[in-house]
Structure formats: C-alpha cells, structure tokens
PDB file of C-alpha atoms and ligand atoms in Angstrom:
ATOM      1  CA  UNK A  47      -5.271 -38.918   3.953  1.00 68.00           C
ATOM      2  CA  UNK A  48      -7.333 -35.890   4.836  1.00 78.00           C
ATOM      3  CA  UNK A  49      -7.652 -33.317   2.045  1.00 73.00           C
ATOM      4  CA  UNK A  50      -5.409 -30.318   2.680  1.00 73.00           C
ATOM      5  CA  UNK A  51      -6.539 -27.178   0.892  1.00 66.00           C
ATOM      6  CA  UNK A  52      -3.689 -25.195  -0.677  1.00 62.00           C
ATOM      7  CA  UNK A  53      -2.450 -22.379   1.496  1.00 64.00           C
ATOM      8  CA  UNK A  54      -3.059 -18.798   0.510  1.00 60.00           C
ATOM      9  CA  UNK A  55       0.084 -16.701   0.129  1.00 59.00           C
ATOM     10  CA  UNK A  56       0.952 -14.049   2.698  1.00 56.00           C
ATOM     11  CA  UNK A  57      -1.334 -11.039   2.575  1.00 54.00           C
ATOM     12  CA  UNK A  58      -0.673  -8.832  -0.389  1.00 55.00           C
ATOM     13  CA  UNK A  59       0.289  -6.122  -1.109  1.00 53.00           C
ATOM     14  CA  UNK A  60       2.491  -5.725   1.901  1.00 53.00           C
ATOM     15  CA  UNK A  61       3.489  -2.161   1.034  1.00 47.00           C
ATOM     16  CA  UNK A  62       1.589   0.258   3.210  1.00 49.00           C
ATOM     17  CA  UNK A  63      -0.437  -2.521   4.812  1.00 58.00           C
ATOM     18  CA  UNK A  64       0.620  -3.871   8.164  1.00 54.00           C
ATOM     19  CA  UNK A  65      -1.139  -5.443  11.130  1.00 60.00           C
ATOM     20  CA  UNK A  66      -4.921  -5.301  11.116  1.00 61.00           C
ATOM     21  CA  UNK A  67      -4.981  -3.286   7.885  1.00 60.00           C
ATOM     22  CA  UNK A  68      -3.375  -6.169   6.012  1.00 59.00           C
ATOM     23  CA  UNK A  69      -6.061  -8.585   7.240  1.00 63.00           C
ATOM     24  CA  UNK A  70      -9.066  -6.473   6.231  1.00 78.00           C
ATOM     25  CA  UNK A  71     -10.642  -5.917   2.834  1.00 84.00           C
ATOM     26  CA  UNK A  72      -9.002  -2.938   1.167  1.00 88.00           C
ATOM     27  CA  UNK A  73     -11.687  -0.716  -0.300  1.00 95.00           C
ATOM     28  CA  UNK A  74     -10.745   1.536  -3.211  1.00 97.00           C
ATOM     29  CA  UNK A  75     -12.377   4.896  -3.807  1.00 98.00           C
ATOM     30  CA  UNK A  76     -12.883   5.671  -7.502  1.00 98.00           C
ATOM     31  CA  UNK A  77     -14.380   9.175  -7.677  1.00 98.00           C
ATOM     32  CA  UNK A  78     -17.721   8.815  -5.837  1.00 98.00           C
ATOM     33  CA  UNK A  79     -17.743   4.992  -6.121  1.00 98.00           C
ATOM     34  CA  UNK A  80     -16.298   2.674  -3.455  1.00 98.00           C
ATOM     35  CA  UNK A  81     -15.176  -0.761  -4.601  1.00 98.00           C
ATOM     36  CA  UNK A  82     -14.493  -3.580  -2.186  1.00 96.00           C
ATOM     37  CA  UNK A  83     -16.743  -2.435   0.649  1.00 95.00           C
ATOM     38  CA  UNK A  84     -19.630  -4.837   0.088  1.00 95.00           C
ATOM     39  CA  UNK A  85     -21.297  -3.299  -2.937  1.00 97.00           C
ATOM     40  CA  UNK A  86     -21.238  -4.693  -6.484  1.00 98.00           C
ATOM     41  CA  UNK A  87     -20.020  -2.163  -9.038  1.00 98.00           C
ATOM     42  CA  UNK A  88     -21.118  -2.093 -12.665  1.00 98.00           C
ATOM     43  CA  UNK A  89     -18.625  -0.637 -15.146  1.00 99.00           C
ATOM     44  CA  UNK A  90     -19.932  -0.406 -18.696  1.00 99.00           C
ATOM     45  CA  UNK A  91     -19.332   1.232 -22.038  1.00 98.00           C
ATOM     46  CA  UNK A  92     -17.959   0.549 -25.488  1.00 98.00           C
ATOM     47  CA  UNK A  93     -14.709  -1.218 -26.253  1.00 98.00           C
ATOM     48  CA  UNK A  94     -13.536   1.927 -28.057  1.00 98.00           C
ATOM     49  CA  UNK A  95     -14.567   5.565 -28.148  1.00 98.00           C
ATOM     50  CA  UNK A  96     -15.579   6.211 -31.763  1.00 98.00           C
ATOM     51  CA  UNK A  97     -17.116   9.709 -31.695  1.00 98.00           C
ATOM     52  CA  UNK A  98     -18.544  12.214 -29.223  1.00 98.00           C
ATOM     53  CA  UNK A  99     -22.086  11.200 -30.170  1.00 98.00           C
ATOM     54  CA  UNK A 100     -21.348   7.484 -29.708  1.00 98.00           C
ATOM     55  CA  UNK A 101     -19.774   7.849 -26.259  1.00 98.00           C
ATOM     56  CA  UNK A 102     -22.464  10.324 -25.126  1.00 98.00           C
ATOM     57  CA  UNK A 103     -25.161   7.873 -26.141  1.00 98.00           C
ATOM     58  CA  UNK A 104     -23.357   4.963 -24.466  1.00 98.00           C
ATOM     59  CA  UNK A 105     -22.858   6.940 -21.241  1.00 98.00           C
ATOM     60  CA  UNK A 106     -26.525   7.895 -21.026  1.00 98.00           C
ATOM     61  CA  UNK A 107     -27.670   4.343 -21.764  1.00 98.00           C
ATOM     62  CA  UNK A 108     -25.431   2.625 -19.203  1.00 98.00           C
ATOM     63  CA  UNK A 109     -26.203   5.208 -16.570  1.00 98.00           C
ATOM     64  CA  UNK A 110     -29.932   4.786 -17.098  1.00 98.00           C
ATOM     65  CA  UNK A 111     -29.578   1.016 -16.671  1.00 98.00           C
ATOM     66  CA  UNK A 112     -27.669   1.406 -13.387  1.00 98.00           C
ATOM     67  CA  UNK A 113     -23.933   1.469 -14.203  1.00 98.00           C
ATOM     68  CA  UNK A 114     -21.813   3.488 -11.777  1.00 98.00           C
ATOM     69  CA  UNK A 115     -18.682   3.848 -13.937  1.00 98.00           C
ATOM     70  CA  UNK A 116     -18.231   4.456 -17.669  1.00 98.00           C
ATOM     71  CA  UNK A 117     -15.565   2.630 -19.656  1.00 98.00           C
ATOM     72  CA  UNK A 118     -14.172   3.299 -23.126  1.00 98.00           C
ATOM     73  CA  UNK A 119     -10.867   2.737 -24.899  1.00 98.00           C
ATOM     74  CA  UNK A 120      -9.013   5.643 -26.511  1.00 98.00           C
ATOM     75  CA  UNK A 121      -5.640   3.902 -26.852  1.00 98.00           C
ATOM     76  CA  UNK A 122      -6.409   0.435 -28.159  1.00 97.00           C
ATOM     77  CA  UNK A 123      -3.685  -2.222 -28.042  1.00 94.00           C
ATOM     78  CA  UNK A 124      -4.989  -4.289 -30.972  1.00 94.00           C
ATOM     79  CA  UNK A 125      -3.673  -7.687 -32.002  1.00 93.00           C
ATOM     80  CA  UNK A 126      -3.378  -6.542 -35.632  1.00 94.00           C
ATOM     81  CA  UNK A 127      -1.883  -3.156 -36.576  1.00 95.00           C
ATOM     82  CA  UNK A 128      -4.355  -2.980 -39.463  1.00 95.00           C
ATOM     83  CA  UNK A 129      -7.364  -2.606 -37.152  1.00 96.00           C
ATOM     84  CA  UNK A 130      -8.779   0.539 -35.478  1.00 96.00           C
ATOM     85  CA  UNK A 131      -6.230   1.781 -32.943  1.00 97.00           C
ATOM     86  CA  UNK A 132      -8.461   4.265 -31.102  1.00 98.00           C
ATOM     87  CA  UNK A 133      -8.753   8.063 -31.119  1.00 98.00           C
ATOM     88  CA  UNK A 134      -5.943   8.691 -28.609  1.00 98.00           C
ATOM     89  CA  UNK A 135      -6.099  11.839 -26.487  1.00 98.00           C
ATOM     90  CA  UNK A 136      -9.027  13.162 -28.528  1.00 98.00           C
ATOM     91  CA  UNK A 137     -10.909  10.065 -27.370  1.00 98.00           C
ATOM     92  CA  UNK A 138      -9.973  10.774 -23.740  1.00 98.00           C
ATOM     93  CA  UNK A 139     -11.436  14.286 -24.123  1.00 98.00           C
ATOM     94  CA  UNK A 140     -14.643  12.810 -25.547  1.00 98.00           C
ATOM     95  CA  UNK A 141     -14.864  10.434 -22.583  1.00 98.00           C
ATOM     96  CA  UNK A 142     -14.329  13.302 -20.156  1.00 98.00           C
ATOM     97  CA  UNK A 143     -17.174  15.265 -21.770  1.00 98.00           C
ATOM     98  CA  UNK A 144     -19.501  12.235 -21.737  1.00 98.00           C
ATOM     99  CA  UNK A 145     -18.610  11.591 -18.109  1.00 98.00           C
ATOM    100  CA  UNK A 146     -19.288  15.210 -17.217  1.00 97.00           C
ATOM    101  CA  UNK A 147     -22.691  15.316 -18.809  1.00 97.00           C
ATOM    102  CA  UNK A 148     -23.772  11.886 -17.505  1.00 98.00           C
ATOM    103  CA  UNK A 149     -22.306  12.362 -14.029  1.00 98.00           C
ATOM    104  CA  UNK A 150     -20.471   9.022 -14.250  1.00 98.00           C
ATOM    105  CA  UNK A 151     -16.731   8.757 -13.555  1.00 98.00           C
ATOM    106  CA  UNK A 152     -14.777   6.937 -16.255  1.00 98.00           C
ATOM    107  CA  UNK A 153     -11.891   4.546 -16.714  1.00 99.00           C
ATOM    108  CA  UNK A 154      -9.748   4.276 -19.817  1.00 98.00           C
ATOM    109  CA  UNK A 155      -6.682   2.302 -20.788  1.00 98.00           C
ATOM    110  CA  UNK A 156      -3.191   3.794 -20.729  1.00 98.00           C
ATOM    111  CA  UNK A 157      -0.660   1.986 -22.890  1.00 98.00           C
ATOM    112  CA  UNK A 158       2.559   3.933 -22.440  1.00 98.00           C
ATOM    113  CA  UNK A 159       4.376   5.537 -19.491  1.00 98.00           C
ATOM    114  CA  UNK A 160       4.713   8.842 -21.438  1.00 97.00           C
ATOM    115  CA  UNK A 161       0.943   9.170 -21.571  1.00 98.00           C
ATOM    116  CA  UNK A 162       0.376   8.857 -17.814  1.00 98.00           C
ATOM    117  CA  UNK A 163       1.199  12.484 -17.072  1.00 97.00           C
ATOM    118  CA  UNK A 164      -0.881  13.763 -19.986  1.00 97.00           C
ATOM    119  CA  UNK A 165      -3.910  11.691 -19.024  1.00 98.00           C
ATOM    120  CA  UNK A 166      -3.600  12.247 -15.286  1.00 98.00           C
ATOM    121  CA  UNK A 167      -5.591  15.499 -15.019  1.00 97.00           C
ATOM    122  CA  UNK A 168      -8.404  14.115 -17.164  1.00 97.00           C
ATOM    123  CA  UNK A 169      -9.116  10.532 -16.044  1.00 98.00           C
ATOM    124  CA  UNK A 170     -10.849   9.120 -12.968  1.00 98.00           C
ATOM    125  CA  UNK A 171      -9.041   5.779 -13.227  1.00 98.00           C
ATOM    126  CA  UNK A 172      -6.384   4.136 -15.378  1.00 99.00           C
ATOM    127  CA  UNK A 173      -6.869   0.720 -16.913  1.00 99.00           C
ATOM    128  CA  UNK A 174      -3.802  -1.423 -17.518  1.00 98.00           C
ATOM    129  CA  UNK A 175      -4.779  -3.872 -20.246  1.00 98.00           C
ATOM    130  CA  UNK A 176      -4.023  -7.566 -20.248  1.00 98.00           C
ATOM    131  CA  UNK A 177      -1.190  -7.186 -22.748  1.00 98.00           C
ATOM    132  CA  UNK A 178       0.579  -4.619 -20.578  1.00 98.00           C
ATOM    133  CA  UNK A 179       0.235  -6.445 -17.268  1.00 98.00           C
ATOM    134  CA  UNK A 180       3.999  -6.922 -17.067  1.00 98.00           C
ATOM    135  CA  UNK A 181       4.986  -3.591 -18.613  1.00 98.00           C
ATOM    136  CA  UNK A 182       6.867  -2.694 -15.452  1.00 98.00           C
ATOM    137  CA  UNK A 183       7.715   0.886 -16.395  1.00 98.00           C
ATOM    138  CA  UNK A 184       4.026   1.497 -17.094  1.00 98.00           C
ATOM    139  CA  UNK A 185       3.082  -0.074 -13.741  1.00 98.00           C
ATOM    140  CA  UNK A 186       5.575   2.195 -11.979  1.00 98.00           C
ATOM    141  CA  UNK A 187       4.286   5.241 -13.864  1.00 98.00           C
ATOM    142  CA  UNK A 188       0.700   4.699 -12.688  1.00 98.00           C
ATOM    143  CA  UNK A 189       2.086   3.691  -9.293  1.00 97.00           C
ATOM    144  CA  UNK A 190       3.596   7.158  -8.981  1.00 98.00           C
ATOM    145  CA  UNK A 191       0.115   8.701  -9.123  1.00 98.00           C
ATOM    146  CA  UNK A 192      -2.806   8.563  -6.696  1.00 97.00           C
ATOM    147  CA  UNK A 193      -5.304   7.731  -9.423  1.00 98.00           C
ATOM    148  CA  UNK A 194      -7.020   4.322  -9.050  1.00 98.00           C
ATOM    149  CA  UNK A 195      -5.766   1.580 -11.370  1.00 98.00           C
ATOM    150  CA  UNK A 196      -7.752  -1.320 -12.791  1.00 99.00           C
ATOM    151  CA  UNK A 197      -5.109  -3.969 -13.435  1.00 98.00           C
ATOM    152  CA  UNK A 198      -6.202  -6.661 -15.858  1.00 98.00           C
ATOM    153  CA  UNK A 199      -4.696 -10.116 -15.699  1.00 98.00           C
ATOM    154  CA  UNK A 200      -2.693 -11.152 -18.747  1.00 98.00           C
ATOM    155  CA  UNK A 201      -4.284 -14.160 -20.462  1.00 98.00           C
ATOM    156  CA  UNK A 202      -1.079 -16.129 -19.920  1.00 98.00           C
ATOM    157  CA  UNK A 203      -0.279 -14.999 -16.386  1.00 97.00           C
ATOM    158  CA  UNK A 204      -0.447 -17.058 -13.234  1.00 95.00           C
ATOM    159  CA  UNK A 205      -2.257 -15.586 -10.257  1.00 93.00           C
ATOM    160  CA  UNK A 206       1.047 -14.975  -8.516  1.00 91.00           C
ATOM    161  CA  UNK A 207       2.427 -13.091 -11.534  1.00 93.00           C
ATOM    162  CA  UNK A 208      -0.728 -10.967 -11.534  1.00 95.00           C
ATOM    163  CA  UNK A 209      -0.292 -10.094  -7.856  1.00 93.00           C
ATOM    164  CA  UNK A 210       3.376  -9.328  -8.384  1.00 92.00           C
ATOM    165  CA  UNK A 211       2.358  -6.903 -11.145  1.00 95.00           C
ATOM    166  CA  UNK A 212      -0.029  -5.245  -8.678  1.00 95.00           C
ATOM    167  CA  UNK A 213       2.793  -5.040  -6.191  1.00 92.00           C
ATOM    168  CA  UNK A 214       4.815  -2.910  -8.641  1.00 94.00           C
ATOM    169  CA  UNK A 215       2.021  -0.327  -8.494  1.00 95.00           C
ATOM    170  CA  UNK A 216       1.677  -0.555  -4.711  1.00 93.00           C
ATOM    171  CA  UNK A 217       5.411  -0.368  -4.175  1.00 91.00           C
ATOM    172  CA  UNK A 218       5.634   2.848  -6.193  1.00 94.00           C
ATOM    173  CA  UNK A 219       3.135   4.323  -3.730  1.00 93.00           C
ATOM    174  CA  UNK A 220      -0.336   3.818  -5.180  1.00 95.00           C
ATOM    175  CA  UNK A 221      -2.534   1.494  -3.098  1.00 93.00           C
ATOM    176  CA  UNK A 222      -5.719   2.132  -5.100  1.00 96.00           C
ATOM    177  CA  UNK A 223      -5.632  -1.065  -7.134  1.00 96.00           C
ATOM    178  CA  UNK A 224      -8.591  -2.997  -8.500  1.00 98.00           C
ATOM    179  CA  UNK A 225      -7.810  -6.393 -10.018  1.00 97.00           C
ATOM    180  CA  UNK A 226      -9.733  -7.506 -13.116  1.00 98.00           C
ATOM    181  CA  UNK A 227      -9.935 -11.105 -14.352  1.00 99.00           C
ATOM    182  CA  UNK A 228     -10.620 -10.994 -18.111  1.00 98.00           C
ATOM    183  CA  UNK A 229     -10.114 -14.595 -19.161  1.00 98.00           C
ATOM    184  CA  UNK A 230      -7.044 -16.728 -19.629  1.00 98.00           C
ATOM    185  CA  UNK A 231      -6.008 -18.888 -22.547  1.00 98.00           C
ATOM    186  CA  UNK A 232      -6.800 -22.571 -22.358  1.00 96.00           C
ATOM    187  CA  UNK A 233      -7.409 -25.208 -25.034  1.00 94.00           C
ATOM    188  CA  UNK A 234     -11.065 -24.358 -25.747  1.00 90.00           C
ATOM    189  CA  UNK A 235     -11.996 -22.090 -28.639  1.00 91.00           C
ATOM    190  CA  UNK A 236     -15.747 -22.009 -28.180  1.00 96.00           C
ATOM    191  CA  UNK A 237     -15.524 -19.150 -25.714  1.00 97.00           C
ATOM    192  CA  UNK A 238     -13.049 -16.370 -26.495  1.00 97.00           C
ATOM    193  CA  UNK A 239     -10.913 -17.029 -23.415  1.00 98.00           C
ATOM    194  CA  UNK A 240     -11.571 -18.997 -20.202  1.00 98.00           C
ATOM    195  CA  UNK A 241     -13.078 -17.027 -17.340  1.00 98.00           C
ATOM    196  CA  UNK A 242     -11.087 -18.025 -14.263  1.00 98.00           C
ATOM    197  CA  UNK A 243     -13.688 -17.333 -11.612  1.00 98.00           C
ATOM    198  CA  UNK A 244     -11.942 -19.420  -8.965  1.00 97.00           C
ATOM    199  CA  UNK A 245      -8.706 -17.591  -9.752  1.00 96.00           C
ATOM    200  CA  UNK A 246     -10.449 -14.260  -9.225  1.00 97.00           C
ATOM    201  CA  UNK A 247     -11.775 -15.507  -5.864  1.00 95.00           C
ATOM    202  CA  UNK A 248      -8.293 -16.682  -4.903  1.00 91.00           C
ATOM    203  CA  UNK A 249      -6.778 -13.311  -5.869  1.00 93.00           C
ATOM    204  CA  UNK A 250      -9.324 -11.530  -3.688  1.00 93.00           C
ATOM    205  CA  UNK A 251      -8.703 -13.802  -0.724  1.00 88.00           C
ATOM    206  CA  UNK A 252      -4.947 -13.474  -1.110  1.00 86.00           C
ATOM    207  CA  UNK A 253      -4.734  -9.729  -1.691  1.00 89.00           C
ATOM    208  CA  UNK A 254      -7.894  -8.379  -0.029  1.00 89.00           C
ATOM    209  CA  UNK A 255      -7.987  -5.922  -2.938  1.00 93.00           C
ATOM    210  CA  UNK A 256     -11.267  -5.417  -4.816  1.00 96.00           C
ATOM    211  CA  UNK A 257     -11.547  -7.899  -7.693  1.00 97.00           C
ATOM    212  CA  UNK A 258     -13.876  -7.545 -10.662  1.00 98.00           C
ATOM    213  CA  UNK A 259     -14.395  -9.655 -13.770  1.00 98.00           C
ATOM    214  CA  UNK A 260     -14.638  -8.687 -17.431  1.00 99.00           C
ATOM    215  CA  UNK A 261     -16.753 -11.481 -18.907  1.00 98.00           C
ATOM    216  CA  UNK A 262     -17.136  -9.631 -22.246  1.00 98.00           C
ATOM    217  CA  UNK A 263     -13.531 -10.366 -23.217  1.00 98.00           C
ATOM    218  CA  UNK A 264     -13.386 -13.659 -21.312  1.00 98.00           C
ATOM    219  CA  UNK A 265     -16.424 -15.217 -22.965  1.00 98.00           C
ATOM    220  CA  UNK A 266     -17.069 -13.184 -26.115  1.00 97.00           C
ATOM    221  CA  UNK A 267     -20.735 -14.184 -26.280  1.00 97.00           C
ATOM    222  CA  UNK A 268     -23.316 -11.595 -25.138  1.00 97.00           C
ATOM    223  CA  UNK A 269     -25.932 -14.226 -24.250  1.00 98.00           C
ATOM    224  CA  UNK A 270     -23.702 -15.748 -21.533  1.00 98.00           C
ATOM    225  CA  UNK A 271     -22.888 -12.455 -19.803  1.00 98.00           C
ATOM    226  CA  UNK A 272     -25.850 -12.248 -17.375  1.00 98.00           C
ATOM    227  CA  UNK A 273     -24.964 -15.651 -15.913  1.00 98.00           C
ATOM    228  CA  UNK A 274     -21.279 -14.769 -15.598  1.00 98.00           C
ATOM    229  CA  UNK A 275     -22.060 -11.460 -13.900  1.00 98.00           C
ATOM    230  CA  UNK A 276     -24.426 -13.220 -11.489  1.00 98.00           C
ATOM    231  CA  UNK A 277     -21.716 -15.781 -10.732  1.00 98.00           C
ATOM    232  CA  UNK A 278     -19.256 -12.990  -9.845  1.00 98.00           C
ATOM    233  CA  UNK A 279     -21.832 -11.406  -7.563  1.00 98.00           C
ATOM    234  CA  UNK A 280     -22.612 -14.742  -5.896  1.00 98.00           C
ATOM    235  CA  UNK A 281     -18.882 -15.458  -5.507  1.00 97.00           C
ATOM    236  CA  UNK A 282     -18.385 -12.300  -3.461  1.00 97.00           C
ATOM    237  CA  UNK A 283     -16.403 -10.415  -6.092  1.00 98.00           C
ATOM    238  CA  UNK A 284     -16.682  -6.648  -6.248  1.00 98.00           C
ATOM    239  CA  UNK A 285     -18.043  -5.865  -9.663  1.00 98.00           C
ATOM    240  CA  UNK A 286     -18.198  -6.495 -13.354  1.00 98.00           C
ATOM    241  CA  UNK A 287     -16.937  -4.647 -16.428  1.00 99.00           C
ATOM    242  CA  UNK A 288     -19.001  -5.061 -19.575  1.00 98.00           C
ATOM    243  CA  UNK A 289     -18.801  -3.840 -23.151  1.00 98.00           C
ATOM    244  CA  UNK A 290     -21.961  -2.009 -24.147  1.00 98.00           C
ATOM    245  CA  UNK A 291     -22.357  -0.216 -27.492  1.00 98.00           C
ATOM    246  CA  UNK A 292     -25.345   1.870 -28.674  1.00 98.00           C
ATOM    247  CA  UNK A 293     -25.347  -0.141 -31.939  1.00 98.00           C
ATOM    248  CA  UNK A 294     -23.194  -3.280 -31.531  1.00 98.00           C
ATOM    249  CA  UNK A 295     -23.415  -4.174 -35.216  1.00 97.00           C
ATOM    250  CA  UNK A 296     -21.529  -0.983 -36.161  1.00 98.00           C
ATOM    251  CA  UNK A 297     -18.850  -1.187 -33.405  1.00 98.00           C
ATOM    252  CA  UNK A 298     -15.324  -0.637 -34.724  1.00 97.00           C
ATOM    253  CA  UNK A 299     -13.854  -2.967 -32.109  1.00 96.00           C
ATOM    254  CA  UNK A 300     -15.127  -6.181 -30.453  1.00 97.00           C
ATOM    255  CA  UNK A 301     -18.535  -5.837 -32.167  1.00 97.00           C
ATOM    256  CA  UNK A 302     -19.496  -9.487 -31.678  1.00 97.00           C
ATOM    257  CA  UNK A 303     -19.277  -9.367 -27.890  1.00 97.00           C
ATOM    258  CA  UNK A 304     -20.909  -5.979 -27.229  1.00 98.00           C
ATOM    259  CA  UNK A 305     -24.241  -5.784 -25.452  1.00 98.00           C
ATOM    260  CA  UNK A 306     -26.959  -3.522 -26.833  1.00 98.00           C
ATOM    261  CA  UNK A 307     -28.282  -1.069 -24.221  1.00 98.00           C
ATOM    262  CA  UNK A 308     -31.540  -3.038 -23.821  1.00 98.00           C
ATOM    263  CA  UNK A 309     -29.585  -6.244 -23.160  1.00 98.00           C
ATOM    264  CA  UNK A 310     -27.376  -4.482 -20.614  1.00 98.00           C
ATOM    265  CA  UNK A 311     -30.498  -3.208 -18.908  1.00 98.00           C
ATOM    266  CA  UNK A 312     -31.880  -6.767 -18.795  1.00 98.00           C
ATOM    267  CA  UNK A 313     -28.580  -8.010 -17.343  1.00 98.00           C
ATOM    268  CA  UNK A 314     -28.732  -5.466 -14.523  1.00 98.00           C
ATOM    269  CA  UNK A 315     -32.345  -6.415 -13.790  1.00 98.00           C
ATOM    270  CA  UNK A 316     -31.230 -10.071 -13.694  1.00 97.00           C
ATOM    271  CA  UNK A 317     -28.694  -9.167 -10.971  1.00 98.00           C
ATOM    272  CA  UNK A 318     -31.020  -7.108  -8.759  1.00 98.00           C
ATOM    273  CA  UNK A 319     -32.891  -9.934  -6.941  1.00 98.00           C
ATOM    274  CA  UNK A 320     -29.633 -11.782  -6.286  1.00 98.00           C
ATOM    275  CA  UNK A 321     -27.947  -8.630  -4.958  1.00 97.00           C
ATOM    276  CA  UNK A 322     -30.956  -7.952  -2.735  1.00 97.00           C
ATOM    277  CA  UNK A 323     -30.927 -11.520  -1.420  1.00 97.00           C
ATOM    278  CA  UNK A 324     -27.234 -11.127  -0.553  1.00 96.00           C
ATOM    279  CA  UNK A 325     -27.727  -7.698   0.994  1.00 96.00           C
ATOM    280  CA  UNK A 326     -25.379  -6.128  -1.542  1.00 96.00           C
ATOM    281  CA  UNK A 327     -26.062  -2.768  -3.163  1.00 92.00           C
ATOM    282  CA  UNK A 328     -25.755  -2.442  -6.936  1.00 93.00           C
TER     283      UNK A 328
HETATM  284  C1  LIG B 692     -10.504  -3.752 -23.286  1.00 92.83           C
HETATM  285  O1  LIG B 692     -10.891  -3.646 -22.105  1.00 92.83           O
HETATM  286  O2  LIG B 692     -11.106  -3.238 -24.243  1.00 92.83           O
HETATM  287  C2  LIG B 692      -9.314  -4.579 -23.566  1.00 92.83           C
HETATM  288  C3  LIG B 692      -8.499  -4.296 -24.565  1.00 92.83           C
HETATM  289  O3  LIG B 692      -9.193  -5.596 -22.722  1.00 92.83           O
HETATM  290  P1  LIG B 692      -7.989  -6.621 -22.454  1.00 92.83           P
HETATM  291  O4  LIG B 692      -6.795  -5.793 -22.115  1.00 92.83           O
HETATM  292  O5  LIG B 692      -8.512  -7.420 -21.306  1.00 92.83           O
HETATM  293  O6  LIG B 692      -7.819  -7.436 -23.704  1.00 92.83           O
HETATM  294 MN1  LIG B 693     -12.677  -4.761 -26.113  1.00 92.83          MN
END
C-alpha cells in the first residue's frame, strides 16, 4: 500500500486568523526584530541574571557576536528549592538596563499571573517556561497583553498539547506567539533531554507561527550546539535560543551547558555560510 503521510491538523491558531491569513506564515514583531518572516533570529544570554555587571557583560558579548535578542532569567523555576531561584524584579531591572545600553531587546521568564502586570512595562517579551506550559491562568494573563510570548514546550507534552497551550494565549487576544522546542524526555540520559526537531517542524507547519529551538536545555552539551543550531536553520525554523555566560564555570544556574562568549561567536560564524546559501538573514 502506498505510504500515506499523517495529515496536519487544521491551521492554528484559529482565533483572529481566517481565510488567507490562516494559510500564511504569521510573523511576530518583537521590538525591532521580526520572527517568522524568513530571517533566522539569535536569542542569547545567561540562564539567570546574577548581577548588573554579569548581565551587562553578557549583553555586550552576545550583541558583538550577532545576537538580536538578549535572554536572562530573573524568576527561575528550579527543580530543587535549595538552588538559586533568581533575583526577581531586581533582576528584571538589571536586564532592562543591560538591554538599554546594548540596544538589544530582551526576553525573560514570567512564572506567576500576578507578576505579568508588574513586568509588563519593563519587558520586550515574556517567556513561559517548560514547566508552566499548562499553567492556564498564566497563559491567559500573558494573553491579555500585547507583549510577544515565547512559549516553551513542556518536556512531557505532545505537540497538540503545546499548540492548545498556545491557543489559550491567542484566544485571550494575543497573537504574538513564538513557539520554542526545548527538548522532551525520552529514555536516553546522555543528552539532557531529546531535541524534537521534527516536532518543531511539524508545529511550524501546523500553526504557521514562528518556531525556534533551545538546544542548550535540550542537549546540555556546549560542543553539540553549533550543529543543532545549523540543523534548525536548515530545517526552516525561525531561530535559536542559547545560554551564553561571560564565565560559564562560575554560572549559578546551568553552568555545564553555557557557552563562553568566544564559543558563541564561533557558533554564529558557523551559521553564516549556511544562512547565506539559503538566502536567510541572521
Ligand atoms: C530557561 O530558559 O532558563 C529555562 C528554565 O528553560 P525551560 O523552561 O525550557 O526549562
Ligand atoms: Mn537554563
């Protein structure tokens, strides 16, 4: 019997997208950066904001290497309560200052609906972390804003569950959604999680939303990140989010997976010929 490829689900999200709009790629504007319109966006920065000096140094380094968006966690949903939980709103202020002086917009994670209003005037984009992917009141809270949302896939979520989570945001009124595949749990322990590249491609085809990958958390090994980022670029995804720390060995969070600035720079240089060959700007 002839092989029948599985059917893609109906175009998603349906809210606010009808007719031709629902069949076209849905670009998202994040400050001065457009995701999902053919370019390949580099988002980089430390797992956690640790001090003003650390985030300033990280911002300058990633900008110099070619990143368009700064990342950094101020509210850290850690597996163990005994580990560094982040600097909270003080960390958001530090990010805002680093973003101002570097000229890069920034994204940071929001972990509770109460914080959305407080963070709203300060942030360029909200990140919903993997562990909060089905925190529906949080999804509705960011959905009630017009600030772009990077929605990470939970490591135990199916693709359909991930898209349903995105639909909560869209249904509340916010269409500026960027999906981020950050690795799912499978039986292997050699890489931190399992990067579901095909799943990310499927999510893009099904939703037409911009889709990026976070290979830092998915793989956990800095040496494999250039290849993973190149794979995302070659697969037609919209960008990559990477953890970069000025001094990885001193990082208070996810030290083992952080790239040093020189290694991030080398990664970007590794992508340039491929992007040029594909006619995609990075
Ligand atoms: C992070 O981006 O630092 C993070 C906590 O990621 P995730 O939610 O994917 O675990
Ligand atoms: Mn991290």
